[in-house]
Amino acid sequence: MSLADRVRFPEFLSRTMTAEQAAALIPHGVNVGMSGFTGAGYPKALPQAIAQHAKSEHAAGRPYKINVWTGASTAAEMDGALAEAGALGQRLPFNTDPTCRARINAGEIDFIDMHLSHVAQHAWFGFLGPMSVAVVEVLGVTEDGRLIPSTAVGNNKTWLEIADKVILEVNTKPPAKMEGMHDIYYGTAIPPRRVPIALTHADDRIGEPYLRVDPAKVVAVVETHKGDRDNVFAQPDANSNLIAASIIDFLAHEMKMGRLPKEMLPIQSGVGNVANAVLAGLLTGPFENLLGFTEVLQDGMLDLLRAGKMSRASATSISLSGSAYRDFEENIDFYRERIILRPQEISNHPELVRRLGVIAMNSMIEADIYGNINSTHVMGTGMMNGIGGSGDFARNGYLSFFVTPSVAKGGKISCIVPMCSHVDHTEHDTQIIVTEQGLADLRGLSPRKRAQVIIDRCAHPDFRPQLQDYFDRAQRQGALHTPHILGEALSWHQRFVETGDMRA
Amino acid sequence: MSLADRVRFPEFLSRTMTAEQAAALIPHGVNVGMSGFTGAGYPKALPQAIAQHAKSEHAAGRPYKINVWTGASTAAEMDGALAEAGALGQRLPFNTDPTCRARINAGEIDFIDMHLSHVAQHAWFGFLGPMSVAVVEVLGVTEDGRLIPSTAVGNNKTWLEIADKVILEVNTKPPAKMEGMHDIYYGTAIPPRRVPIALTHADDRIGEPYLRVDPAKVVAVVETHKGDRDNVFAQPDANSNLIAASIIDFLAHEMKMGRLPKEMLPIQSGVGNVANAVLAGLLTGPFENLLGFTEVLQDGMLDLLRAGKMSRASATSISLSGSAYRDFEENIDFYRERIILRPQEISNHPELVRRLGVIAMNSMIEADIYGNINSTHVMGTGMMNGIGGSGDFARNGYLSFFVTPSVAKGGKISCIVPMCSHVDHTEHDTQIIVTEQGLADLRGLSPRKRAQVIIDRCAHPDFRPQLQDYFDRAQRQGALHTPHILGEALSWHQRFVETGDMRA
């Protein structure tokens, strides 16, 4: 399919140029909004051209860095290329690229970790400064100049509204028949003019299928023909399957006890192997007519849709492996009726997550014995990816699960620790912690009761005696609401930093 | 005014009894929902009778403890008396009584610290177990058996709905003319049947002025005639005034820069001296026609209403000093038109706080150099009061301030520390930190930039070099996203525990 088939608005066709030409329109030092959410829908050509441009400028002794705001993570072609070229000044709100991560942790990039539901509004409020350019991947342009969104919506609506200039990457690779799949809500406003968001079911459509843009702002149109990152995951391993089974048993039990409605509630699932295993577990689980209300639609949710176990899924991004993507492409008519892609301020909106009663399932780096959660920092100092939407869902969901294998690095790291080295979700937002060892239901428990159940049910046997010993000794001194030995609370992490092993 | 004047529903009059008789209806081991929010609207007679009953049972060698759930804090007559009698098994979600606090920190009471917006729904979902009895203070009963709420609404609506039995304390002391002041919303539901809450302005009325109760559940009516706790605060001191002035200057600047709408946005103010000083500052500040959307209406907000600077205030509780209360009582016709008391699940609802764009101002125990906030734990282990509604407002508000004097205990404690000893609000939820030293605007800053601005603007000069030294040394090792020296991060607290002084 040619660019002219995709861009049905003649005015834009006349602004077609190469990525290199378009990159030259982005000056040093500005804020740039880019599309992209979880390795989907990111611009494929511009970032590499910008990286080249940055290298040329640096070679000529001139500074060149830009601040890049996205929906969430992108790919090596974008964050990797820009980071490698030293072209990133500031980066928000999420990153999974290893090159970019290394530069963040080397102190070379100012990374700002934000709740994904906060990003659009903080930009719109003016809290992050003015946006010079938006670079947005789209699938095409309608006759009247509206944009057909790509595999991720993210913050594109907001970037197109607040940027001074817009560069469109028209990607002719994803199926044109995705047109109509998106639901872009234009009812948001800045306080005091906000109104209720009229969404009461996960699969309601409340917006329009296209992104709007002021045609006068579109300074360049660049053609690409390239798939998203191959978001492939390992097959669920034994630990992931144990975690998934615990969660499904728990949900079935809650339903039996009348604490979970018979209709079931919409599912949110974080990204990763464990999350995919839980979704795989639902394939053979007792629940029917499931709904998804999540930020990222992964392989596991596509499987549920295909099998008819899930009737519809709402997300802001489709992030698939190569093989799942081929299924999506081949059966686009089937999936278009069953998948709704929304802006991330809607997919993650506290108002909607609480109203719908979403069941939130997110992975973590570590939990402490009192139920505080570290989702972001390795040994308290190094950024892994970011908080993403986990806080949006954990705080506001009906039930909130945090999951991890009980140990990492071949058993050298316990994922249950005396005190988290960084806290992203506090004891107030954590309900259920699950490892392959078991499930700790923390609802209605005071901190010391939580500690005992977490140690008993979730800790790995190699670390359980050491945790129990810490907890016992902590209770022999000081205040007993949340007993701690402050001089020792972070010693497990310190030991790992010094010796490469948390074990005493 | 006699009980018969207040209780206009004859069926209830026939169930009048003494507090002692009513207390005997509450067996050992059950969950009891009580009214009360920030020292207002709590039952005055029953808790003392229950405490007496508990003592008799204990003397007879029988166990007697109950689990008490409220709106928020009560007073010595309730939490103090019950704690002193050893009658509290579990207590949630908030406490300020010193006797009760001491028992919590001695490990004798299971205290569960919760977001105030979560309590009603978690009880309703069944997550906290069944409620046997509700003990609710009301001002009276209408001819058709509806209840006229008291000075606090809190979770009363939910307690009356879910409890098996109801005991009413009819307090004839607060003015009968408060009738009509309350707005009890009956549109909440359990997912998946929730709908948008149709409130778009802080002063909208969306409910009805009375609490409903199934008359068959009312097993006792007890008369009291007693005012709420005298919620008196010290006059704002020099530090509080400096903090208030910084906040008001900042808000005026934001408005000038176009980042805060000209109409201003609704104000939420936490409890305490600093919060009251900020409200006092608004009395002479440049803003007119203010609206309050807060959980507790304190003296400072009453002053704003009286002066005409604030047009209306929405809260769940009126918590006043004795002198302010007299003003309230004498001018009840004036205040009834300007104050709206709602259930706390509405006053603190994430949906509404975000929609209205509330400006959140909450006090804290300590902040760390990266902007994490400890609101609850003294030296990481001892519970102070609880998180209250600070998380509901900080996460969802338009702007979120956390305030504290820079030092405590005569300069021995720095309220800016290398790492918080407990985290209640993460770096993602903190925008502006204010001490008497100055204001740190953290919006759009990465962790290391946040650290420098917090050290420079907010730390006390006695601790600033020590903080700078920690931060400098932390940057010479390990990952540089959030630099820390784990073996030293909590050493300031440890030093205080050991020596009574954080200073090196």
CSV table of N, CA, C and O in Angstrom, one decimal, chain A residues 105 107 110-113 115 117-118 122 125-127 193-194 196 259 261 263 349 351 354-355 377 381-383 391 395 398 422-424 426-429 431 443-444 446 448-449 479-482 486-487 493-494, chain B residues 105-107 110-113 115 117-118 122 125-127 191 193-194 196 259 263 349 351 354-355 377 381-382 391 395 398 422-424 426-429 431 443-444 446 448-449 479-482 486-487 493-494:
chain,number,residue,atom,x,y,z
A,105,ASN,N,21.2,5.6,34.4
A,105,ASN,CA,21.9,5.2,35.7
A,105,ASN,C,23.3,5.7,35.8
A,105,ASN,O,23.9,5.6,36.8
A,107,GLY,N,23.8,8.7,35.1
A,107,GLY,CA,23.5,10.1,35.4
A,107,GLY,C,23.6,11.0,34.2
A,107,GLY,O,23.7,12.2,34.3
A,110,ASP,N,18.3,12.8,32.4
A,110,ASP,CA,17.4,13.2,33.5
A,110,ASP,C,16.1,12.4,33.2
A,110,ASP,O,15.2,12.8,32.4
A,111,PHE,N,15.9,11.3,34.0
A,111,PHE,CA,14.7,10.5,33.8
A,111,PHE,C,13.7,10.8,34.8
A,111,PHE,O,14.0,10.9,36.0
A,112,ILE,N,12.5,11.1,34.4
A,112,ILE,CA,11.4,11.4,35.3
A,112,ILE,C,10.4,10.3,35.3
A,112,ILE,O,9.7,10.1,34.3
A,113,ASP,N,10.3,9.6,36.4
A,113,ASP,CA,9.4,8.5,36.5
A,113,ASP,C,8.0,9.0,37.0
A,113,ASP,O,7.9,9.6,38.1
A,115,HIS,N,3.5,8.4,37.2
A,115,HIS,CA,2.3,7.7,37.0
A,115,HIS,C,1.8,7.9,35.5
A,115,HIS,O,1.7,9.1,35.1
A,117,SER,N,-1.0,7.9,34.3
A,117,SER,CA,-2.3,8.7,34.2
A,117,SER,C,-2.0,10.1,34.4
A,117,SER,O,-2.9,11.0,34.3
A,118,HIS,N,-0.8,10.5,34.9
A,118,HIS,CA,-0.5,11.9,35.3
A,118,HIS,C,0.1,12.7,34.1
A,118,HIS,O,0.1,13.9,34.1
A,122,HIS,N,-0.3,16.7,33.4
A,122,HIS,CA,0.7,17.6,33.8
A,122,HIS,C,1.3,18.4,32.7
A,122,HIS,O,1.7,19.5,32.8
A,125,PHE,N,-1.3,21.0,31.9
A,125,PHE,CA,-1.3,22.1,32.9
A,125,PHE,C,-0.2,23.1,32.7
A,125,PHE,O,-0.1,24.1,33.4
A,126,GLY,N,0.9,22.7,31.9
A,126,GLY,CA,2.0,23.5,31.8
A,126,GLY,C,3.1,23.2,32.8
A,126,GLY,O,4.1,23.9,32.9
A,127,PHE,N,3.0,22.1,33.6
A,127,PHE,CA,3.9,21.8,34.6
A,127,PHE,C,5.3,21.3,34.1
A,127,PHE,O,6.3,21.3,34.8
A,193,ARG,N,-13.2,23.0,34.7
A,193,ARG,CA,-14.2,22.7,33.7
A,193,ARG,C,-14.3,21.2,33.4
A,193,ARG,O,-14.8,20.8,32.3
A,194,ARG,N,-13.8,20.4,34.3
A,194,ARG,CA,-13.9,18.9,34.1
A,194,ARG,C,-15.3,18.4,34.4
A,194,ARG,O,-16.0,18.9,35.3
A,196,PRO,N,-17.8,14.5,34.5
A,196,PRO,CA,-17.6,13.0,34.6
A,196,PRO,C,-17.3,12.4,33.3
A,196,PRO,O,-17.8,12.9,32.2
A,259,ARG,N,-17.4,-12.2,47.8
A,259,ARG,CA,-16.6,-11.0,47.8
A,259,ARG,C,-16.2,-10.5,46.4
A,259,ARG,O,-15.5,-9.5,46.3
A,261,PRO,N,-18.0,-10.2,42.5
A,261,PRO,CA,-19.3,-10.5,41.8
A,261,PRO,C,-19.2,-11.6,40.8
A,261,PRO,O,-18.2,-11.8,40.2
A,263,GLU,N,-20.3,-11.9,37.9
A,263,GLU,CA,-20.0,-11.5,36.6
A,263,GLU,C,-18.5,-11.4,36.4
A,263,GLU,O,-18.0,-11.1,35.3
A,349,HIS,N,-7.2,5.9,34.0
A,349,HIS,CA,-7.8,7.0,34.8
A,349,HIS,C,-8.3,6.5,36.1
A,349,HIS,O,-9.1,5.5,36.2
A,351,GLU,N,-10.5,7.6,38.1
A,351,GLU,CA,-12.0,7.6,38.1
A,351,GLU,C,-12.5,6.3,37.5
A,351,GLU,O,-13.5,5.7,38.1
A,354,ARG,N,-11.4,2.9,39.4
A,354,ARG,CA,-12.2,2.6,40.6
A,354,ARG,C,-13.6,2.3,40.3
A,354,ARG,O,-14.2,1.4,40.9
A,355,ARG,N,-14.2,3.0,39.4
A,355,ARG,CA,-15.6,2.8,39.0
A,355,ARG,C,-15.8,1.4,38.5
A,355,ARG,O,-16.8,0.7,38.9
A,377,HIS,N,13.3,0.3,41.4
A,377,HIS,CA,14.8,0.6,41.7
A,377,HIS,C,15.5,-0.7,42.1
A,377,HIS,O,15.1,-1.4,43.0
A,381,THR,N,18.9,2.3,44.1
A,381,THR,CA,19.5,3.4,43.4
A,381,THR,C,19.4,3.4,41.9
A,381,THR,O,19.3,4.5,41.2
A,382,GLY,N,19.3,2.2,41.2
A,382,GLY,CA,19.3,2.2,39.8
A,382,GLY,C,17.9,2.0,39.2
A,382,GLY,O,17.2,1.1,39.7
A,383,MET,N,17.5,2.8,38.3
A,383,MET,CA,16.2,2.7,37.7
A,383,MET,C,16.1,1.5,36.8
A,383,MET,O,17.0,1.3,35.9
A,391,GLY,N,0.7,2.1,39.7
A,391,GLY,CA,0.1,2.9,40.8
A,391,GLY,C,-1.4,3.3,40.4
A,391,GLY,O,-2.2,3.3,41.3
A,395,ARG,N,-3.8,1.4,43.3
A,395,ARG,CA,-4.5,2.3,44.3
A,395,ARG,C,-6.0,2.3,44.1
A,395,ARG,O,-6.7,2.3,45.0
A,398,TYR,N,-10.2,-2.8,42.4
A,398,TYR,CA,-11.0,-3.5,43.4
A,398,TYR,C,-10.2,-4.4,44.2
A,398,TYR,O,-10.2,-4.5,45.4
A,422,HIS,N,13.5,1.0,48.0
A,422,HIS,CA,12.8,2.1,47.4
A,422,HIS,C,11.3,1.8,47.4
A,422,HIS,O,11.0,0.6,47.3
A,423,VAL,N,10.4,2.7,47.7
A,423,VAL,CA,9.0,2.4,47.8
A,423,VAL,C,8.2,3.1,46.7
A,423,VAL,O,8.3,4.3,46.5
A,424,ASP,N,7.5,2.3,45.9
A,424,ASP,CA,6.6,2.9,44.8
A,424,ASP,C,5.2,2.7,45.2
A,424,ASP,O,4.3,3.5,44.7
A,426,THR,N,2.8,2.0,48.6
A,426,THR,CA,2.9,1.8,50.1
A,426,THR,C,2.0,0.7,50.6
A,426,THR,O,1.1,0.2,49.9
A,427,GLU,N,2.2,0.4,51.8
A,427,GLU,CA,1.4,-0.6,52.5
A,427,GLU,C,-0.1,-0.4,52.3
A,427,GLU,O,-0.9,-1.3,52.4
A,428,HIS,N,-0.5,0.9,52.1
A,428,HIS,CA,-1.9,1.2,51.9
A,428,HIS,C,-2.5,0.8,50.6
A,428,HIS,O,-3.7,0.8,50.4
A,429,ASP,N,-1.7,0.5,49.6
A,429,ASP,CA,-2.1,0.2,48.3
A,429,ASP,C,-1.9,-1.3,47.9
A,429,ASP,O,-2.1,-1.7,46.7
A,431,GLN,N,-2.7,-5.3,48.5
A,431,GLN,CA,-3.7,-6.2,49.1
A,431,GLN,C,-3.2,-7.6,49.1
A,431,GLN,O,-3.3,-8.3,50.1
A,443,ARG,N,-5.4,-8.1,53.3
A,443,ARG,CA,-6.6,-7.2,53.6
A,443,ARG,C,-7.0,-7.3,55.1
A,443,ARG,O,-7.1,-8.4,55.6
A,444,GLY,N,-7.2,-6.2,55.7
A,444,GLY,CA,-7.6,-6.2,57.1
A,444,GLY,C,-6.6,-6.6,58.1
A,444,GLY,O,-6.9,-7.0,59.2
A,446,SER,N,-3.1,-5.8,60.3
A,446,SER,CA,-2.1,-4.8,60.8
A,446,SER,C,-0.7,-5.2,60.4
A,446,SER,O,-0.5,-6.3,60.0
A,448,ARG,N,2.2,-6.1,61.7
A,448,ARG,CA,2.8,-7.3,62.2
A,448,ARG,C,2.2,-8.5,61.8
A,448,ARG,O,2.8,-9.5,61.5
A,449,LYS,N,0.9,-8.5,61.6
A,449,LYS,CA,0.2,-9.7,61.1
A,449,LYS,C,0.5,-9.9,59.6
A,449,LYS,O,0.7,-11.0,59.1
A,479,ALA,N,9.3,0.8,69.0
A,479,ALA,CA,7.8,0.8,68.9
A,479,ALA,C,7.4,-0.4,68.1
A,479,ALA,O,8.1,-0.9,67.2
A,480,LEU,N,6.2,-0.9,68.4
A,480,LEU,CA,5.8,-2.2,67.8
A,480,LEU,C,4.7,-2.1,66.8
A,480,LEU,O,4.1,-3.1,66.4
A,481,HIS,N,4.5,-0.9,66.3
A,481,HIS,CA,3.5,-0.9,65.2
A,481,HIS,C,4.1,-1.5,63.9
A,481,HIS,O,3.5,-2.3,63.3
A,482,THR,N,5.2,-0.9,63.5
A,482,THR,CA,6.0,-1.5,62.4
A,482,THR,C,7.4,-1.7,62.8
A,482,THR,O,8.3,-0.9,62.6
A,486,LEU,N,16.6,-0.2,62.4
A,486,LEU,CA,17.0,0.7,61.3
A,486,LEU,C,18.4,0.5,60.8
A,486,LEU,O,18.7,0.6,59.6
A,487,GLY,N,19.3,0.2,61.7
A,487,GLY,CA,20.7,0.0,61.3
A,487,GLY,C,20.9,-1.3,60.5
A,487,GLY,O,21.9,-1.5,59.9
A,493,HIS,N,20.4,-5.5,51.2
A,493,HIS,CA,20.8,-4.8,49.9
A,493,HIS,C,22.3,-4.4,49.9
A,493,HIS,O,23.0,-4.6,48.9
A,494,GLN,N,22.7,-3.9,51.1
A,494,GLN,CA,24.1,-3.5,51.2
A,494,GLN,C,25.0,-4.7,51.0
A,494,GLN,O,26.0,-4.6,50.3
B,105,ASN,N,1.4,1.3,69.7
B,105,ASN,CA,2.9,1.2,69.6
B,105,ASN,C,3.5,0.2,70.6
B,105,ASN,O,4.6,-0.2,70.5
B,106,ALA,N,2.7,-0.2,71.6
B,106,ALA,CA,3.1,-1.2,72.5
B,106,ALA,C,2.7,-2.6,72.0
B,106,ALA,O,3.0,-3.6,72.6
B,107,GLY,N,2.1,-2.6,70.8
B,107,GLY,CA,1.7,-3.9,70.2
B,107,GLY,C,0.5,-4.5,70.7
B,107,GLY,O,0.2,-5.6,70.5
B,110,ASP,N,-4.2,-3.9,67.2
B,110,ASP,CA,-3.9,-4.0,65.8
B,110,ASP,C,-4.5,-2.8,65.1
B,110,ASP,O,-5.7,-2.7,64.8
B,111,PHE,N,-3.6,-1.9,64.7
B,111,PHE,CA,-4.0,-0.7,64.1
B,111,PHE,C,-3.8,-0.9,62.6
B,111,PHE,O,-2.8,-1.3,62.1
B,112,ILE,N,-4.9,-0.6,61.8
B,112,ILE,CA,-4.8,-0.7,60.3
B,112,ILE,C,-5.0,0.7,59.8
B,112,ILE,O,-6.0,1.3,59.9
B,113,ASP,N,-3.9,1.2,59.2
B,113,ASP,CA,-3.8,2.5,58.6
B,113,ASP,C,-4.3,2.5,57.2
B,113,ASP,O,-3.7,1.8,56.3
B,115,HIS,N,-6.1,4.6,53.6
B,115,HIS,CA,-6.6,5.8,52.9
B,115,HIS,C,-8.1,6.0,53.3
B,115,HIS,O,-8.9,5.0,53.2
B,117,SER,N,-10.5,7.3,51.8
B,117,SER,CA,-11.4,7.0,50.7
B,117,SER,C,-11.6,5.5,50.5
B,117,SER,O,-12.5,5.1,49.7
B,118,HIS,N,-10.8,4.7,51.1
B,118,HIS,CA,-10.9,3.2,50.8
B,118,HIS,C,-11.8,2.5,51.9
B,118,HIS,O,-12.2,1.4,51.6
B,122,HIS,N,-14.0,-0.9,51.2
B,122,HIS,CA,-13.5,-2.1,51.6
B,122,HIS,C,-14.4,-2.9,52.6
B,122,HIS,O,-14.5,-4.1,52.6
B,125,PHE,N,-17.3,-4.2,50.5
B,125,PHE,CA,-16.8,-5.3,49.6
B,125,PHE,C,-16.7,-6.6,50.5
B,125,PHE,O,-16.6,-7.7,49.9
B,126,GLY,N,-16.7,-6.5,51.8
B,126,GLY,CA,-16.5,-7.6,52.7
B,126,GLY,C,-15.1,-7.9,53.0
B,126,GLY,O,-14.8,-9.0,53.6
B,127,PHE,N,-14.2,-7.0,52.6
B,127,PHE,CA,-12.8,-7.3,52.8
B,127,PHE,C,-12.4,-7.3,54.3
B,127,PHE,O,-11.3,-7.8,54.7
B,191,PRO,N,-18.9,-2.4,42.3
B,191,PRO,CA,-18.7,-2.8,40.9
B,191,PRO,C,-19.3,-4.2,40.6
B,191,PRO,O,-19.3,-5.0,41.4
B,193,ARG,N,-21.6,-2.2,39.0
B,193,ARG,CA,-22.8,-1.4,38.9
B,193,ARG,C,-22.5,0.1,39.3
B,193,ARG,O,-23.4,0.8,39.6
B,194,ARG,N,-21.3,0.5,39.2
B,194,ARG,CA,-21.0,1.9,39.6
B,194,ARG,C,-21.2,2.8,38.4
B,194,ARG,O,-21.0,2.4,37.3
B,196,PRO,N,-20.9,7.2,37.1
B,196,PRO,CA,-20.2,8.5,37.5
B,196,PRO,C,-20.9,9.2,38.6
B,196,PRO,O,-22.1,9.2,38.7
B,259,ARG,N,-0.6,28.9,34.9
B,259,ARG,CA,-0.6,27.5,35.2
B,259,ARG,C,-1.7,27.2,36.3
B,259,ARG,O,-1.8,26.0,36.7
B,263,GLU,N,-10.0,31.6,38.2
B,263,GLU,CA,-11.0,31.3,39.2
B,263,GLU,C,-10.5,30.7,40.5
B,263,GLU,O,-11.2,30.6,41.4
B,349,HIS,N,-13.0,11.3,47.5
B,349,HIS,CA,-13.1,10.4,46.3
B,349,HIS,C,-12.1,10.8,45.2
B,349,HIS,O,-12.1,11.9,44.8
B,351,GLU,N,-12.1,10.2,42.1
B,351,GLU,CA,-12.8,10.7,41.0
B,351,GLU,C,-13.0,12.2,41.1
B,351,GLU,O,-12.8,13.0,40.2
B,354,ARG,N,-9.7,14.6,41.6
B,354,ARG,CA,-9.0,14.9,40.3
B,354,ARG,C,-9.9,15.7,39.4
B,354,ARG,O,-9.4,16.7,38.8
B,355,ARG,N,-11.2,15.5,39.3
B,355,ARG,CA,-12.1,16.2,38.5
B,355,ARG,C,-12.1,17.7,38.9
B,355,ARG,O,-12.0,18.6,38.0
B,377,HIS,N,5.0,7.6,60.5
B,377,HIS,CA,5.8,6.8,61.4
B,377,HIS,C,6.9,7.6,62.0
B,377,HIS,O,7.7,8.2,61.3
B,381,THR,N,9.1,3.3,63.0
B,381,THR,CA,8.5,2.2,63.7
B,381,THR,C,7.2,2.6,64.4
B,381,THR,O,6.3,1.7,64.5
B,382,GLY,N,7.1,3.8,65.0
B,382,GLY,CA,6.0,4.1,65.8
B,382,GLY,C,4.9,4.9,65.0
B,382,GLY,O,5.2,5.8,64.4
B,391,GLY,N,-3.2,10.9,51.1
B,391,GLY,CA,-3.0,10.2,49.9
B,391,GLY,C,-4.1,10.4,48.8
B,391,GLY,O,-3.8,10.6,47.7
B,395,ARG,N,-2.4,12.4,45.6
B,395,ARG,CA,-2.2,11.7,44.3
B,395,ARG,C,-3.1,12.3,43.3
B,395,ARG,O,-2.7,12.3,42.1
B,398,TYR,N,-4.7,18.7,41.8
B,398,TYR,CA,-4.1,19.5,40.7
B,398,TYR,C,-2.7,19.9,41.2
B,398,TYR,O,-1.7,19.7,40.4
B,422,HIS,N,10.0,5.7,56.6
B,422,HIS,CA,8.8,5.0,56.2
B,422,HIS,C,8.2,5.9,55.1
B,422,HIS,O,8.4,7.1,55.2
B,423,VAL,N,7.7,5.3,54.1
B,423,VAL,CA,7.1,6.1,53.0
B,423,VAL,C,5.6,5.9,52.9
B,423,VAL,O,5.1,4.8,52.8
B,424,ASP,N,4.9,7.1,52.9
B,424,ASP,CA,3.5,7.1,52.7
B,424,ASP,C,3.1,7.7,51.3
B,424,ASP,O,2.0,7.3,50.8
B,426,THR,N,4.9,8.6,47.6
B,426,THR,CA,6.2,8.4,46.9
B,426,THR,C,6.5,9.6,46.1
B,426,THR,O,5.7,10.5,45.9
B,427,GLU,N,7.7,9.6,45.6
B,427,GLU,CA,8.2,10.7,44.7
B,427,GLU,C,7.2,11.0,43.6
B,427,GLU,O,7.2,12.1,43.1
B,428,HIS,N,6.4,10.0,43.2
B,428,HIS,CA,5.5,10.3,42.1
B,428,HIS,C,4.3,11.2,42.5
B,428,HIS,O,3.6,11.7,41.6
B,429,ASP,N,4.1,11.3,43.8
B,429,ASP,CA,2.9,12.0,44.3
B,429,ASP,C,3.2,13.3,45.0
B,429,ASP,O,2.3,14.0,45.6
B,431,GLN,N,4.7,17.2,44.7
B,431,GLN,CA,5.0,18.2,43.8
B,431,GLN,C,5.8,19.3,44.5
B,431,GLN,O,6.8,19.9,43.9
B,443,ARG,N,8.2,19.8,40.3
B,443,ARG,CA,7.6,19.4,39.1
B,443,ARG,C,8.6,19.3,37.9
B,443,ARG,O,9.3,20.3,37.7
B,444,GLY,N,8.6,18.2,37.2
B,444,GLY,CA,9.4,18.1,36.0
B,444,GLY,C,10.9,18.0,36.4
B,444,GLY,O,11.7,18.2,35.5
B,446,SER,N,14.1,15.5,37.7
B,446,SER,CA,14.6,14.1,38.0
B,446,SER,C,15.1,14.1,39.4
B,446,SER,O,15.3,15.1,40.0
B,448,ARG,N,17.9,13.6,41.1
B,448,ARG,CA,19.0,14.3,41.5
B,448,ARG,C,18.8,15.8,41.5
B,448,ARG,O,19.3,16.6,42.4
B,449,LYS,N,18.0,16.3,40.6
B,449,LYS,CA,17.7,17.7,40.6
B,449,LYS,C,16.7,18.1,41.8
B,449,LYS,O,16.9,19.1,42.4
B,479,ALA,N,24.6,3.3,41.1
B,479,ALA,CA,23.8,3.9,40.1
B,479,ALA,C,23.4,5.3,40.5
B,479,ALA,O,23.2,5.7,41.6
B,480,LEU,N,23.3,6.2,39.4
B,480,LEU,CA,23.1,7.6,39.7
B,480,LEU,C,21.7,8.1,39.4
B,480,LEU,O,21.5,9.3,39.3
B,481,HIS,N,20.7,7.2,39.3
B,481,HIS,CA,19.4,7.7,39.1
B,481,HIS,C,18.9,8.3,40.4
B,481,HIS,O,18.4,9.4,40.5
B,482,THR,N,19.0,7.5,41.5
B,482,THR,CA,18.6,7.9,42.8
B,482,THR,C,19.7,7.5,43.8
B,482,THR,O,19.7,6.5,44.4
B,486,LEU,N,23.4,2.9,51.0
B,486,LEU,CA,22.4,2.1,51.7
B,486,LEU,C,22.8,1.9,53.2
B,486,LEU,O,21.9,1.9,54.1
B,487,GLY,N,24.1,1.7,53.4
B,487,GLY,CA,24.5,1.5,54.8
B,487,GLY,C,24.4,2.7,55.7
B,487,GLY,O,24.5,2.6,56.9
B,493,HIS,N,18.3,8.5,61.5
B,493,HIS,CA,17.3,8.0,62.4
B,493,HIS,C,17.9,7.1,63.5
B,493,HIS,O,17.5,7.2,64.7
B,494,GLN,N,18.8,6.2,63.1
B,494,GLN,CA,19.4,5.3,64.0
B,494,GLN,C,20.1,6.1,65.1
B,494,GLN,O,20.1,5.8,66.3
